[in-house]
Coordinates of C-alpha atoms and ligand atoms in Angstrom, one line a residue:
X1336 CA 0.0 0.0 0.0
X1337 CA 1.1 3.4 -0.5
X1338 CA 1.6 6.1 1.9
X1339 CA 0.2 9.2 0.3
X1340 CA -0.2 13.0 1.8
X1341 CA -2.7 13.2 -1.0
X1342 CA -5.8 11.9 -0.6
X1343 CA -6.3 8.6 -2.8
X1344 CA -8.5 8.3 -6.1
X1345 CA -9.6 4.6 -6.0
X1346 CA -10.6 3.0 -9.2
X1347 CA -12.0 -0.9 -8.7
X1348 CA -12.4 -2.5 -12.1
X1349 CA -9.3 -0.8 -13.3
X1350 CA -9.0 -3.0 -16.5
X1351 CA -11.8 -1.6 -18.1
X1352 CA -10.7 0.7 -20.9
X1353 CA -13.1 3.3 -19.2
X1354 CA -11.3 2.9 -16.3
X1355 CA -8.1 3.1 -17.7
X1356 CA -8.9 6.7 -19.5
X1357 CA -10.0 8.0 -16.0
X1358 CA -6.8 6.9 -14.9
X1359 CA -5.1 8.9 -17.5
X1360 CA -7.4 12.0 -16.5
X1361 CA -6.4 11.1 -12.4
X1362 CA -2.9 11.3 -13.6
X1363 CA -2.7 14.2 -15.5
X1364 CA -4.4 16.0 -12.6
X1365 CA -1.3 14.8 -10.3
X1366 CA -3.7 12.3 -8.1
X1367 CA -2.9 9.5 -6.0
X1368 CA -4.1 6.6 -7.2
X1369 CA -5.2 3.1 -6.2
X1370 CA -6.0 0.5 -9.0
X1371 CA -7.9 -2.4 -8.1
X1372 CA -9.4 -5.8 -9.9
X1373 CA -8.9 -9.1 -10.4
X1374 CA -6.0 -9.2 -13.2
X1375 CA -3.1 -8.2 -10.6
X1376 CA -0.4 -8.7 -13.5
X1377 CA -2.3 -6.0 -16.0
X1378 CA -3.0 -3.6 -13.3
X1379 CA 1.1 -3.4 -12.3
X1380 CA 1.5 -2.7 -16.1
X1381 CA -1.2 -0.2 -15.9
X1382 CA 0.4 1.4 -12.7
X1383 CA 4.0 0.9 -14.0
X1384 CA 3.1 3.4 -17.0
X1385 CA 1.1 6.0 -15.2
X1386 CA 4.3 6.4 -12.7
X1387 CA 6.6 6.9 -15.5
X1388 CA 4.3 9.2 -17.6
X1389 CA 2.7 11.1 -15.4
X1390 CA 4.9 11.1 -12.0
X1391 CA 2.2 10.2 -9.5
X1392 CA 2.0 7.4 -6.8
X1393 CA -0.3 4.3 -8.0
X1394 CA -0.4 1.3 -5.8
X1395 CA -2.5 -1.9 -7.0
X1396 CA -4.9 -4.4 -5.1
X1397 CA -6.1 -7.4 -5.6
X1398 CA -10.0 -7.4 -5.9
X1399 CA -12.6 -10.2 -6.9
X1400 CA -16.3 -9.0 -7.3
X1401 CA -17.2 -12.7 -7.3
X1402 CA -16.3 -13.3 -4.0
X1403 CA -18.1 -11.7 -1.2
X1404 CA -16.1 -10.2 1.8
X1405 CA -14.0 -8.7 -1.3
X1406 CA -15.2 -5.4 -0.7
X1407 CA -14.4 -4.9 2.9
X1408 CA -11.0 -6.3 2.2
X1409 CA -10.1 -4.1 0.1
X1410 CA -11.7 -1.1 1.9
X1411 CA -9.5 -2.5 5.0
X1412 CA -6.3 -1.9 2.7
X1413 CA -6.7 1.5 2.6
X1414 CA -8.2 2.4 5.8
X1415 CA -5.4 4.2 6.9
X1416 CA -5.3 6.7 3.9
X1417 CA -7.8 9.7 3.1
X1418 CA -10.2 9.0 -0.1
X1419 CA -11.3 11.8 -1.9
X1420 CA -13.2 9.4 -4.1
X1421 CA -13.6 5.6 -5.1
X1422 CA -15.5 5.0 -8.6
X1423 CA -16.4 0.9 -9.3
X1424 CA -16.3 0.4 -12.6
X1425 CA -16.2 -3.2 -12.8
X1426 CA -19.5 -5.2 -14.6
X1427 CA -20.1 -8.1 -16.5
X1428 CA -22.8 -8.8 -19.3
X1429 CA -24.2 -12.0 -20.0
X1430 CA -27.6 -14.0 -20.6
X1431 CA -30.1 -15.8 -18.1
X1432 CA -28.1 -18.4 -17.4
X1433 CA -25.7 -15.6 -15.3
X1434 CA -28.0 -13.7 -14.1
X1435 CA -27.3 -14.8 -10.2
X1436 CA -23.4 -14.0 -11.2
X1437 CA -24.3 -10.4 -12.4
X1438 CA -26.2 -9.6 -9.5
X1439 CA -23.3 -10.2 -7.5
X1440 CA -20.3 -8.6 -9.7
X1441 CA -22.9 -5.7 -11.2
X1442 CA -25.0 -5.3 -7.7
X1443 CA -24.3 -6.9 -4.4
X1444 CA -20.3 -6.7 -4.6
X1445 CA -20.8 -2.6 -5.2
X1446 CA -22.9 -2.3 -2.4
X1447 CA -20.7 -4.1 0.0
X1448 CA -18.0 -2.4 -1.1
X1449 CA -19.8 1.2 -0.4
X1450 CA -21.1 0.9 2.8
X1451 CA -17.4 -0.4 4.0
X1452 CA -16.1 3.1 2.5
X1453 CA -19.3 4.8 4.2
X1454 CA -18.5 3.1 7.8
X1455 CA -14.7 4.1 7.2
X1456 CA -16.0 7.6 6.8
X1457 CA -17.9 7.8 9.3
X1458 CA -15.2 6.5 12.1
X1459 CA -12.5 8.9 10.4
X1460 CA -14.9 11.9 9.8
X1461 CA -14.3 12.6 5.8
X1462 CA -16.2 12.9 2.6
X1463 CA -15.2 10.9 0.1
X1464 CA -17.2 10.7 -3.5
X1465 CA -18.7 7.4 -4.5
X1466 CA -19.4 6.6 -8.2
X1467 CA -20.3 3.5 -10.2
X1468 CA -20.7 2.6 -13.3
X1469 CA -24.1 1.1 -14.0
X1470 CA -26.0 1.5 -17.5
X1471 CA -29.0 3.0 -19.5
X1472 CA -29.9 -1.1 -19.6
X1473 CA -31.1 -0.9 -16.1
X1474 CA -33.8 2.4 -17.0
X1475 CA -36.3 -0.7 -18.7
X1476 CA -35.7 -4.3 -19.3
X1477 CA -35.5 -5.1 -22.9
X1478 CA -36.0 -8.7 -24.4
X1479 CA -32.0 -9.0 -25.5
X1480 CA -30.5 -8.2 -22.7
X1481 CA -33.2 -7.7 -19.6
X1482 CA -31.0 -10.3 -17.2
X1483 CA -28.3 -7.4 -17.3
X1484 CA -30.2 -4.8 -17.2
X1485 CA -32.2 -5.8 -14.0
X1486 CA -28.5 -6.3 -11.9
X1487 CA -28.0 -2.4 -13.0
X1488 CA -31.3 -1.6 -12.0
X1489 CA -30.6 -3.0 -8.7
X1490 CA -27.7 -1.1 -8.6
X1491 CA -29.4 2.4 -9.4
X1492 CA -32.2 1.8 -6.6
X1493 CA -29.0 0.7 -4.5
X1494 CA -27.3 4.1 -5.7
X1495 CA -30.4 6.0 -4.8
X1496 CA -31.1 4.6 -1.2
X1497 CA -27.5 4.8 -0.2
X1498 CA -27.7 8.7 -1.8
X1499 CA -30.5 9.3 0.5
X1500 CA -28.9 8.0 3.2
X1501 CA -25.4 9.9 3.0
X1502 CA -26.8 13.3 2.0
X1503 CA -27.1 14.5 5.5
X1504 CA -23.7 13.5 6.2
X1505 CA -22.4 15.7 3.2
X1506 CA -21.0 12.3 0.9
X1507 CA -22.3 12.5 -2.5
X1508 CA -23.3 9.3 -4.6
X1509 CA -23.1 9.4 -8.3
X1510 CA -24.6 7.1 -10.8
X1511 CA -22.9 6.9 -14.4
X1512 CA -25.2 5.7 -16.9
X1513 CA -23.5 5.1 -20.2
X1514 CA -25.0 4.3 -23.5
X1515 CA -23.1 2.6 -25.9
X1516 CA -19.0 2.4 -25.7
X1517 CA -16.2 0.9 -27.5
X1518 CA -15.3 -2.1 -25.3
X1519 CA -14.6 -5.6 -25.0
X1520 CA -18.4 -5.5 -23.4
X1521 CA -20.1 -4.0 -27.1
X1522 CA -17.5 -5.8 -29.6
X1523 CA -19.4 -7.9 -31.9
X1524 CA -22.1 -6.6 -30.7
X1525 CA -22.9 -2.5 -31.8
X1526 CA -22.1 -1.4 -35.4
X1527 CA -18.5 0.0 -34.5
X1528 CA -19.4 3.1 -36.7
X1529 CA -22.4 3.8 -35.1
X1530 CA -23.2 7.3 -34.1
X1531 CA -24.4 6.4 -30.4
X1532 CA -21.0 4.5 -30.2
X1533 CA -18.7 6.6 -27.5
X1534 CA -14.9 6.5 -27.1
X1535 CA -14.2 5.3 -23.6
X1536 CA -12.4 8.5 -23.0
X1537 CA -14.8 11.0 -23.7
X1538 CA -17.1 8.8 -21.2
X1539 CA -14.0 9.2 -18.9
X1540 CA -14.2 12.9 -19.5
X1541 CA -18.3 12.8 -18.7
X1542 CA -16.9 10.8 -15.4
X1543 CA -14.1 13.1 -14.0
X1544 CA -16.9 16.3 -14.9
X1545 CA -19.9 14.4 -12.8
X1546 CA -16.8 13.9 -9.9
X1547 CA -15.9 17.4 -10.0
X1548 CA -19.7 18.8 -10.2
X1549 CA -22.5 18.0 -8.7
X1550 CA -25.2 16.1 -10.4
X1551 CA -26.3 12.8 -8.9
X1552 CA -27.0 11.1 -12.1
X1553 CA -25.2 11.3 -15.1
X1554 CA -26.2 10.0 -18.6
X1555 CA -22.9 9.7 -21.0
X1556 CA -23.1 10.5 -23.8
X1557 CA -25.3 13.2 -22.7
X1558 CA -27.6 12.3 -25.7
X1559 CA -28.7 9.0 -24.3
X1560 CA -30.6 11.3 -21.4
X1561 CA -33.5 12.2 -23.6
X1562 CA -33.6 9.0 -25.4
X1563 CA -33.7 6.8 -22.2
X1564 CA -36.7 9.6 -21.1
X1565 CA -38.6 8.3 -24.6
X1566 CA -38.0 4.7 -23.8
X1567 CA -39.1 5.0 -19.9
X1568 CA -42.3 7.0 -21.7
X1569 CA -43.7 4.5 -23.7
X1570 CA -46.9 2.5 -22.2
X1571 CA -46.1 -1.1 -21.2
X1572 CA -49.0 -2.4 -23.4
X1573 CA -47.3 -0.6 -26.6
X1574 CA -43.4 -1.9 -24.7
X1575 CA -44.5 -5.1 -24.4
X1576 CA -45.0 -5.5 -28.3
X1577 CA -41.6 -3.3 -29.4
X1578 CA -38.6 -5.6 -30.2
X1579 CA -36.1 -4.5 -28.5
Ligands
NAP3089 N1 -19.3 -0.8 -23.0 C1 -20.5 -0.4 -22.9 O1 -21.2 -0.1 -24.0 C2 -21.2 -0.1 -21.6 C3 -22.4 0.4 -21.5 C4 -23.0 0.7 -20.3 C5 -22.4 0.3 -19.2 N2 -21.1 -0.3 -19.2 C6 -20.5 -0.6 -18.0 O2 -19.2 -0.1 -17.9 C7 -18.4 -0.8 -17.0 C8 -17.1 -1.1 -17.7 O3 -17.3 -2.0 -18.7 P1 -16.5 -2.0 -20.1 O4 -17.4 -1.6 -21.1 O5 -15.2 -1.3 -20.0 O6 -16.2 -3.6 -20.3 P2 -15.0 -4.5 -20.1 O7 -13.8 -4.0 -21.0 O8 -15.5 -5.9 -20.2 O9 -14.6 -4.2 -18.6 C9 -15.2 -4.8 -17.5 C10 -14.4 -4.6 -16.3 O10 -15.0 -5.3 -15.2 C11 -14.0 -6.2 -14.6 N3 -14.6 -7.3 -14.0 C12 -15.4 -8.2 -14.5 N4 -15.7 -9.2 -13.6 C13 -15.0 -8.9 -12.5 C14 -14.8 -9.5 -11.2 N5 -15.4 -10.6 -10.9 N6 -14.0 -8.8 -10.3 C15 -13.4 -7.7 -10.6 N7 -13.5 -7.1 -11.8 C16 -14.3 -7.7 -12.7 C17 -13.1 -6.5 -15.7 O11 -11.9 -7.0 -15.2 P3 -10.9 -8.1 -16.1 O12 -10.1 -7.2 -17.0 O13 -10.2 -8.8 -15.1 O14 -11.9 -8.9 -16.9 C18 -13.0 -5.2 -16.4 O15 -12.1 -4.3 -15.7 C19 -19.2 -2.1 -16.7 O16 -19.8 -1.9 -15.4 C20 -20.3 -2.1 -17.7 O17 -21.4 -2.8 -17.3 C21 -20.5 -0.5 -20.4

């Protein structure tokens, strides 16, 4: 672990190529930074080259959103250190025959990991921002992909509740709710030169923004907030007919 004066950026899924360009963004700005996930090997190249580019301390941690007891682990890792802000961006997508395995990684795994950080800052009195990466999947299950979409739709009612809960204690919780991305997650799967398809680092960019702002919720690209408000509009008995 690393001993920081600067308050520590933690990013958990820190594979993702999202994750990695809000590394980048952490770096440039001089941050502190602690990668976690469950690819130890690929973090330490990840770290190796944001301490030569960019100068900054990055330590890495191992971290398995499988496994519960994971997330208090590694919230126990840092518990010495401030945290000015933890974002998960870790998530899996698969069919019906996962769905108790996305609950976990896409659900259960974030919200063990945020009340640890919320009880840690609570005993030691700061603020830290929490962030995670759910998706505009969980605003109305679809037929291709509603097993997915539910575990992120548990997460943004987790988000919400836990959002309630820390306002009066002055943390803020922020919900990231991207559209479409170039990642492993949409290869094969979107038309690459789709219009709706966004570079992981402009949703990176949308990410550090929300961090530094103030909005609760934030759709990325910023288009996909009045499309998900059309899809959330439309009557059941018209939905139920739609293939989508
Ligand atoms: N791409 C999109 O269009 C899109 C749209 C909406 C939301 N999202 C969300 O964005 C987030 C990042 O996904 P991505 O698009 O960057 O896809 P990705 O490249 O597949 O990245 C997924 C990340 O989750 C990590 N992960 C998976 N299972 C894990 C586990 N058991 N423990 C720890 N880490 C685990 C992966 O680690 P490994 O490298 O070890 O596999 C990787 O870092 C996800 O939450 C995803 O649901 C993506």
């Amino acid at each position: 672990m690393i001993e920081s004066a600067k308050p520590l950026h933690v990013i958990v899924g820190a594979t993702s190529p999202i994750a990695r360009a809000y590394a980048v963004d952490c770096a440039v700005a001089g941050k502190a930074l602690l990668l976690a996930g469950r690819n130890l090997e690929e973090l330490e190249l990840i770290a190796a080259d944001l301490r030569i580019r960019y100068g900054v301390k990055v330590a890495v941690e191992r971290y398995d959103a499988s496994l519960p007891g994971e997330g208090c682990r590694l919230v126990g890792s840092f518990a010495s250190q401030p945290v000015a802000a933890i974002v998960a961006f870790h998530g899996i997508m698969g069919g019906r025959d996962e769905f108790v395995a996305m609950l976990q990684v896409n659900c259960a795994a974030i919200a063990e990991l945020f009340e640890a950080v919320a009880d840690q800052s609570a005993h030691a009195g700061s603020k830290p921002v929490l962030a995670a990466v759910s998706s505009v999947a969980g605003d109305r299950g679809r037929q291709s992909n509603y097993p997915y979409g539910a575990s992120k739709a548990a997460l943004d009612a987790y988000l919400s509740g836990l959002r309630n809960r820390l306002h009066p204690l002055g943390l803020r919780v922020i919900t990231i709710k991207p559209g479409f991305v170039r990642t492993r997650l949409t290869e094969g799967k979107v038309n690459p030169r789709s219009p709706l398809l966004a570079e992981p680092a402009q949703v990176a960019d949308d990410i550090r923004r929300a961090i530094e702002g103030s909005a609760d919720v934030v759709y990325t690209r910023w288009f996909w907030s009045p499309i998900m408000a059309i899809i959330r509009s439309i009557p059941e008995f018209i939905f139920k007919r739609l293939r989508l």
